[in-house]
Short mmCIF file of C-alpha atoms in Angstrom, two decimals:
data_model
loop_
_atom_site.label_atom_id
_atom_site.label_comp_id
_atom_site.label_asym_id
_atom_site.label_seq_id
_atom_site.Cartn_x
_atom_site.Cartn_y
_atom_site.Cartn_z
CA MET A 33 -4.08 -12.86 0.51
CA GLY A 34 -6.61 -12.91 -2.34
CA ASN A 35 -6.96 -15.33 -5.23
CA ILE A 36 -3.68 -15.91 -7.06
CA VAL A 37 -3.82 -14.81 -10.71
CA LYS A 38 -4.32 -17.87 -12.94
CA ASN A 39 -5.42 -16.32 -16.22
CA ARG A 40 -3.69 -14.29 -18.91
CA ALA A 41 -5.11 -10.80 -19.40
CA GLU A 42 -4.59 -7.90 -21.78
CA ILE A 43 -5.08 -4.25 -20.90
CA LEU A 44 -5.99 -1.30 -23.11
CA PHE A 45 -5.87 2.15 -21.53
CA LEU A 46 -6.56 5.50 -23.16
CA TYR A 47 -6.13 8.90 -21.57
CA ASP A 48 -5.61 12.38 -22.94
CA VAL A 49 -3.73 15.51 -21.96
CA ASN A 50 -4.79 19.07 -22.63
CA PHE A 51 -2.17 21.83 -22.54
CA ALA A 52 0.16 19.70 -20.41
CA ASN A 53 3.35 17.65 -20.62
CA PRO A 54 2.55 13.92 -20.40
CA ASN A 55 6.17 12.75 -20.10
CA GLY A 56 9.13 15.11 -20.37
CA ASP A 57 12.55 14.00 -21.60
CA PRO A 58 15.13 15.14 -18.99
CA VAL A 59 17.98 15.15 -21.53
CA ASP A 60 16.04 17.32 -24.01
CA GLU A 61 14.87 20.35 -22.01
CA ASN A 62 12.07 18.21 -20.51
CA LYS A 63 10.19 18.37 -23.82
CA PRO A 64 7.32 15.92 -24.37
CA ARG A 65 8.69 12.87 -26.19
CA ILE A 66 7.80 12.92 -29.89
CA ASP A 67 8.80 10.48 -32.63
CA GLU A 68 10.51 12.77 -35.16
CA GLU A 69 9.57 10.54 -38.09
CA THR A 70 5.83 10.33 -37.41
CA GLY A 71 5.00 13.24 -35.09
CA ILE A 72 3.48 10.76 -32.63
CA ASN A 73 3.71 11.50 -28.89
CA ILE A 74 5.47 8.79 -26.85
CA VAL A 75 5.02 8.11 -23.13
CA THR A 76 7.24 5.61 -21.32
CA ASP A 77 5.90 2.68 -19.33
CA VAL A 78 7.82 4.08 -16.35
CA ARG A 79 5.58 7.17 -16.37
CA LEU A 80 2.42 5.04 -16.23
CA LYS A 81 3.86 2.86 -13.46
CA ARG A 82 4.73 6.02 -11.50
CA THR A 83 1.10 7.13 -11.73
CA ILE A 84 -0.08 3.75 -10.44
CA ARG A 85 2.51 3.56 -7.64
CA ASP A 86 1.74 7.05 -6.35
CA TYR A 87 -1.99 6.36 -6.27
CA LEU A 88 -1.60 3.04 -4.48
CA ALA A 89 0.76 4.55 -1.90
CA TYR A 90 -0.83 7.93 -1.21
CA TYR A 91 -4.52 7.23 -1.82
CA LYS A 92 -4.90 3.53 -0.97
CA GLY A 93 -2.27 3.24 1.76
CA LYS A 94 -0.50 0.31 0.12
CA GLU A 95 3.16 -0.54 0.69
CA VAL A 96 5.10 0.49 -2.42
CA PHE A 97 8.79 -0.33 -2.84
CA ILE A 98 9.75 2.18 -5.56
CA LEU A 99 8.62 5.46 -4.02
CA GLU A 100 10.17 8.91 -3.80
CA THR A 101 11.02 9.17 -0.11
CA ARG A 102 13.58 11.23 1.76
CA GLU A 103 15.76 10.63 4.79
CA GLU A 104 14.46 12.33 7.93
CA GLU A 105 17.84 14.00 8.44
CA GLY A 106 19.23 16.03 5.56
CA GLY A 107 16.28 15.46 3.25
CA LYS A 108 18.23 13.30 0.77
CA LEU A 109 16.30 11.02 -1.56
CA ARG A 110 16.55 7.38 -0.47
CA THR A 111 18.03 4.87 -2.90
CA LYS A 112 16.63 1.43 -3.71
CA GLU A 113 19.47 -0.06 -1.70
CA GLU A 114 18.50 1.98 1.34
CA ARG A 115 14.87 1.04 0.81
CA MET A 116 15.77 -2.66 0.90
CA LYS A 117 17.02 -2.23 4.45
CA ASP A 118 13.44 -1.56 5.55
CA PHE A 119 12.63 -5.20 4.91
CA GLY A 120 13.97 -8.58 5.95
CA THR A 121 14.21 -11.06 3.10
CA ASN A 122 13.33 -10.70 -0.57
CA LYS A 123 10.21 -12.76 0.18
CA ASP A 124 9.26 -10.11 2.73
CA ILE A 125 9.56 -7.37 0.07
CA ILE A 126 7.48 -9.34 -2.45
CA GLU A 127 4.72 -10.16 0.00
CA LYS A 128 4.47 -6.62 1.36
CA CYS A 129 5.01 -4.45 -1.73
CA ILE A 130 2.23 -4.46 -4.32
CA ASP A 131 4.36 -2.76 -6.99
CA VAL A 132 6.98 -5.53 -6.81
CA ARG A 133 4.28 -8.17 -7.26
CA LEU A 134 2.97 -6.24 -10.26
CA PHE A 135 6.06 -4.84 -11.99
CA GLY A 136 8.99 -6.73 -10.47
CA ALA A 137 12.24 -5.10 -9.34
CA THR A 138 15.98 -5.28 -9.99
CA THR A 139 18.33 -4.16 -7.25
CA ALA A 140 21.19 -5.37 -5.08
CA VAL A 141 22.89 -4.40 -1.83
CA LYS A 142 25.73 -6.44 -0.36
CA ASP A 143 24.45 -10.02 -0.05
CA LYS A 144 20.84 -9.15 -0.87
CA VAL A 145 19.98 -9.35 -4.58
CA MET A 146 16.51 -9.13 -6.12
CA THR A 147 15.88 -9.62 -9.82
CA LEU A 148 12.25 -10.14 -10.74
CA THR A 149 10.53 -9.74 -14.10
CA GLY A 150 7.15 -8.25 -13.35
CA PRO A 151 4.08 -10.28 -14.38
CA VAL A 152 2.54 -7.00 -15.62
CA GLN A 153 4.33 -5.32 -18.51
CA PHE A 154 3.35 -2.30 -20.62
CA LYS A 155 4.53 -1.13 -24.01
CA TYR A 156 5.30 2.55 -24.48
CA GLY A 157 2.15 4.61 -24.82
CA LYS A 158 1.62 6.35 -28.16
CA SER A 159 -0.78 9.05 -29.27
CA LEU A 160 -3.45 8.06 -31.79
CA HIS A 161 -2.60 11.13 -33.89
CA LYS A 162 0.21 13.55 -34.62
CA VAL A 163 0.76 16.19 -31.96
CA ASP A 164 1.74 19.85 -31.89
CA LEU A 165 4.61 20.95 -29.63
CA MET A 166 4.02 24.33 -28.00
CA TYR A 167 6.70 26.47 -26.33
CA ILE A 168 5.50 28.80 -23.59
CA LYS A 169 7.55 31.55 -22.00
CA GLY A 170 6.65 33.55 -18.90
CA THR A 171 8.08 35.42 -15.94
CA THR A 172 8.23 34.89 -12.21
CA VAL A 173 7.45 37.66 -9.73
CA MET A 174 10.11 36.78 -7.16
CA PRO A 175 13.86 37.03 -7.88
CA SER A 176 15.64 33.69 -8.24
CA GLY A 177 18.72 34.61 -6.15
CA GLU A 178 20.23 37.05 -3.71
CA GLY A 179 21.17 40.39 -5.22
CA ARG A 180 18.69 40.14 -8.08
CA GLY A 181 16.09 42.84 -8.15
CA GLN A 182 13.50 41.36 -10.44
CA GLY A 183 11.90 38.08 -11.41
CA THR A 184 13.28 35.70 -14.01
CA PHE A 185 11.96 34.18 -17.20
CA THR A 186 10.32 30.77 -17.17
CA GLU A 187 9.87 28.45 -20.11
CA LYS A 188 8.23 25.10 -20.73
CA TYR A 189 7.06 22.82 -23.50
CA ILE A 190 3.55 21.41 -23.59
CA LEU A 191 1.18 19.60 -25.94
CA PRO A 192 -2.15 21.34 -26.62
CA TYR A 193 -3.65 17.86 -26.98
CA SER A 194 -2.63 14.22 -27.06
CA LEU A 195 -4.84 11.11 -26.88
CA ILE A 196 -2.54 8.33 -25.67
CA ALA A 197 -3.07 4.56 -25.84
CA PHE A 198 -1.25 2.09 -23.60
CA TYR A 199 -1.21 -1.69 -24.04
CA GLY A 200 -0.23 -4.17 -21.35
CA VAL A 201 -0.25 -7.86 -20.49
CA VAL A 202 -0.77 -9.69 -17.21
CA ASN A 203 1.43 -12.77 -17.63
CA GLU A 204 0.32 -15.44 -15.17
CA ASN A 205 3.29 -17.66 -16.08
CA ALA A 206 5.83 -15.00 -15.07
CA ALA A 207 4.20 -14.86 -11.64
CA ILE A 208 4.09 -18.65 -11.22
CA ALA A 209 7.66 -19.26 -12.43
CA GLN A 210 9.11 -16.69 -9.99
CA ASN A 211 6.84 -17.55 -7.05
CA ILE A 212 5.31 -14.07 -7.11
CA PRO A 213 1.95 -14.20 -5.28
CA LEU A 214 0.20 -11.76 -7.62
CA THR A 215 -3.51 -11.72 -6.82
CA ASP A 216 -6.64 -10.72 -8.68
CA GLU A 217 -7.05 -8.00 -6.05
CA ASP A 218 -3.59 -6.63 -6.91
CA VAL A 219 -4.56 -6.35 -10.58
CA ASP A 220 -7.91 -4.74 -9.72
CA LEU A 221 -6.10 -2.16 -7.57
CA MET A 222 -3.68 -1.50 -10.43
CA LEU A 223 -6.61 -0.82 -12.79
CA GLU A 224 -8.08 1.56 -10.23
CA GLY A 225 -4.66 3.23 -9.98
CA MET A 226 -4.52 3.71 -13.75
CA TRP A 227 -7.95 5.36 -13.87
CA ASN A 228 -8.07 7.37 -10.65
CA GLY A 229 -4.30 7.94 -10.54
CA THR A 230 -4.48 9.68 -13.91
CA LYS A 231 -7.21 11.96 -12.56
CA ASN A 232 -4.96 12.81 -9.63
CA LEU A 233 -2.06 14.10 -11.76
CA MET A 234 -2.40 17.69 -10.63
CA SER A 235 1.10 19.18 -10.72
CA GLY A 236 1.85 22.23 -12.86
CA SER A 237 3.06 20.14 -15.81
CA LYS A 238 0.50 17.34 -15.44
CA MET A 239 -2.75 19.24 -14.79
CA GLY A 240 -5.03 18.40 -17.70
CA HIS A 241 -4.93 14.57 -17.71
CA GLU A 242 -8.19 12.66 -18.13
CA PRO A 243 -8.74 8.87 -18.37
CA ARG A 244 -11.01 8.03 -21.31
CA LEU A 245 -11.17 4.24 -21.73
CA LEU A 246 -9.90 1.23 -19.77
CA VAL A 247 -10.45 -2.36 -20.88
CA GLU A 248 -9.14 -5.59 -19.35
CA VAL A 249 -9.65 -8.78 -21.36
CA ILE A 250 -9.29 -11.89 -19.17
CA TYR A 251 -8.83 -15.18 -21.02
CA GLN A 252 -10.07 -18.69 -20.29
CA GLU A 253 -6.95 -20.33 -21.71
CA ASN A 254 -3.41 -20.05 -20.38
CA ASN A 255 -0.72 -18.71 -22.72
CA TYR A 256 -3.27 -17.13 -25.05
CA GLN A 257 -3.76 -13.50 -25.97
CA ILE A 258 -5.04 -11.61 -29.00
CA GLY A 259 -2.23 -9.06 -28.92
CA GLU A 260 -1.78 -5.42 -29.98
CA LEU A 261 -5.17 -4.23 -28.80
CA GLU A 262 -3.98 -0.61 -29.06
CA LYS A 263 -3.62 -1.03 -32.83
CA ARG A 264 -7.24 -2.13 -33.19
CA ILE A 265 -8.73 1.27 -32.37
CA LYS A 266 -8.64 4.54 -34.30
CA PHE A 267 -9.35 8.17 -33.46
CA VAL A 268 -11.22 9.45 -36.50
CA HIS A 269 -11.77 13.16 -37.14
CA ASN A 270 -12.20 15.75 -39.89
CA MET A 271 -9.34 18.11 -39.10
CA GLU A 272 -5.57 18.13 -39.20
CA ASP A 273 -4.12 16.01 -36.39
CA GLU A 274 -2.19 18.90 -34.85
CA LYS A 275 -5.36 21.01 -34.56
CA ILE A 276 -7.18 18.53 -32.28
CA ARG A 277 -7.89 20.04 -28.86
CA ASP A 278 -10.57 17.85 -27.27
CA ILE A 279 -11.79 14.25 -27.11
CA GLN A 280 -14.99 15.35 -28.85
CA ASP A 281 -13.07 16.72 -31.83
CA GLY A 282 -13.19 13.13 -33.08
CA LYS A 283 -14.72 9.71 -32.50
CA LEU A 284 -13.16 6.51 -31.22
CA ASP A 285 -13.62 3.82 -33.85
CA ILE A 286 -13.72 0.43 -32.08
CA THR A 287 -14.85 -1.64 -35.04
CA GLU A 288 -11.69 -3.74 -35.35
CA LEU A 289 -11.40 -4.19 -31.58
CA VAL A 290 -14.98 -5.41 -31.23
CA THR A 291 -14.61 -7.72 -34.24
CA VAL A 292 -11.52 -9.46 -32.88
CA LEU A 293 -13.02 -9.79 -29.40
CA LYS A 294 -16.12 -11.47 -30.80
CA GLU A 295 -14.00 -13.74 -32.99
CA ASN A 296 -12.28 -14.90 -29.79
CA LYS A 297 -15.44 -15.08 -27.68
CA ASP A 298 -14.88 -18.71 -26.67
CA LYS A 299 -11.40 -17.92 -25.38
CA ILE A 300 -12.47 -14.92 -23.28
CA LYS A 301 -13.57 -15.35 -19.67
CA LEU A 302 -14.52 -11.75 -18.88
CA ILE A 303 -14.09 -8.20 -20.19
CA LYS A 304 -13.88 -5.46 -17.56
CA TYR A 305 -14.27 -1.89 -18.74
CA VAL A 306 -14.89 1.72 -17.83
CA TYR A 307 -15.07 4.82 -20.03
CA ASP A 308 -15.55 8.55 -19.78
CA ASP A 309 -19.00 9.72 -20.84
CA ARG A 310 -17.55 12.37 -23.19
CA VAL A 311 -16.09 9.73 -25.49
CA ILE A 312 -18.05 9.17 -28.72
CA PHE A 313 -17.73 5.56 -29.94
CA THR A 314 -18.35 4.34 -33.47
CA CYS A 315 -18.64 0.77 -34.70
CA ASN A 316 -19.16 -0.26 -38.35
CA GLY A 317 -19.59 3.38 -39.31
CA GLU A 318 -22.33 4.18 -36.79
CA VAL A 319 -22.27 5.94 -33.43
CA CYS A 320 -22.85 3.40 -30.66
CA THR A 321 -22.47 2.75 -26.97
CA LEU A 322 -19.66 0.49 -25.80
CA GLU A 323 -22.19 -1.81 -24.13
CA LYS A 324 -24.12 -2.19 -27.38
CA ALA A 325 -20.93 -2.88 -29.34
CA LEU A 326 -19.83 -5.58 -26.87
CA GLU A 327 -23.26 -7.24 -26.79
CA GLY A 328 -22.97 -11.03 -26.61
CA LEU A 329 -19.70 -10.96 -24.63
CA ASN A 330 -19.36 -11.45 -20.88
CA ILE A 331 -18.71 -7.90 -19.67
CA GLN A 332 -18.45 -6.08 -16.35
CA LYS A 333 -18.46 -2.31 -15.98
CA LEU A 334 -16.02 -1.03 -13.37
CA GLN A 335 -17.23 1.56 -10.87
CA TYR A 336 -14.68 4.27 -10.02
#
């Protein structure tokens, strides 16, 4: 067991999608979720957690409680209740399953009930610009059923481009109050899962995801956070939002983010970060490197 988390932390994560569906709505033809009032793309926290869980389970070999698994006989998907039978006590589940320590869990079966509020919580992700919804129709070569002599039509909805920002908090008090042994190693693995897990989204609808920026701000003081880090960055460009197709069609303005971090320098223990080298940063109207912008703060670049 590593060091138990003792400090509050905030997380800012940006990734983009190119001709893909970042998060389909199953009750609306699996269309990407778009706020009808603003044209902003929305991605649920559940989608991000799924990315992290899959990476930790399939690439890091970690025990994950909420995982799509099937019964050996019949191939039926296993329920959370059936999954609970794989463990002894709730304490056993918490100690073995990294996703429960991170995100909590709510489930019950007979006399075994588990209701935990995860120490790590994310808001819905939102694009930093309006998006364009594209409808694509095609055909399949093989017939879809017996007696049919030709292929069928296929259809799907995608976004030509969306740059999405997620904001999250690591709440040390939620872990302490519920006796959840969340460790610094758990959080580090989660960050790795966000970055590398996004790269590993390679299904037909998800191909085209790229992580662009990940920042974790760890605080000296308990119960303190700046808040709303995702609202302190802007994607600036010289074209209509819906015509954006690439991260280099604009620049990431981090002026407000850098300003507020430096204003809170004495309250910050460490800033961990990683970014994609195709991102162009600007600060105070000038193109800059992230390292130069964060000069004077205690920073650590992550290596993935």
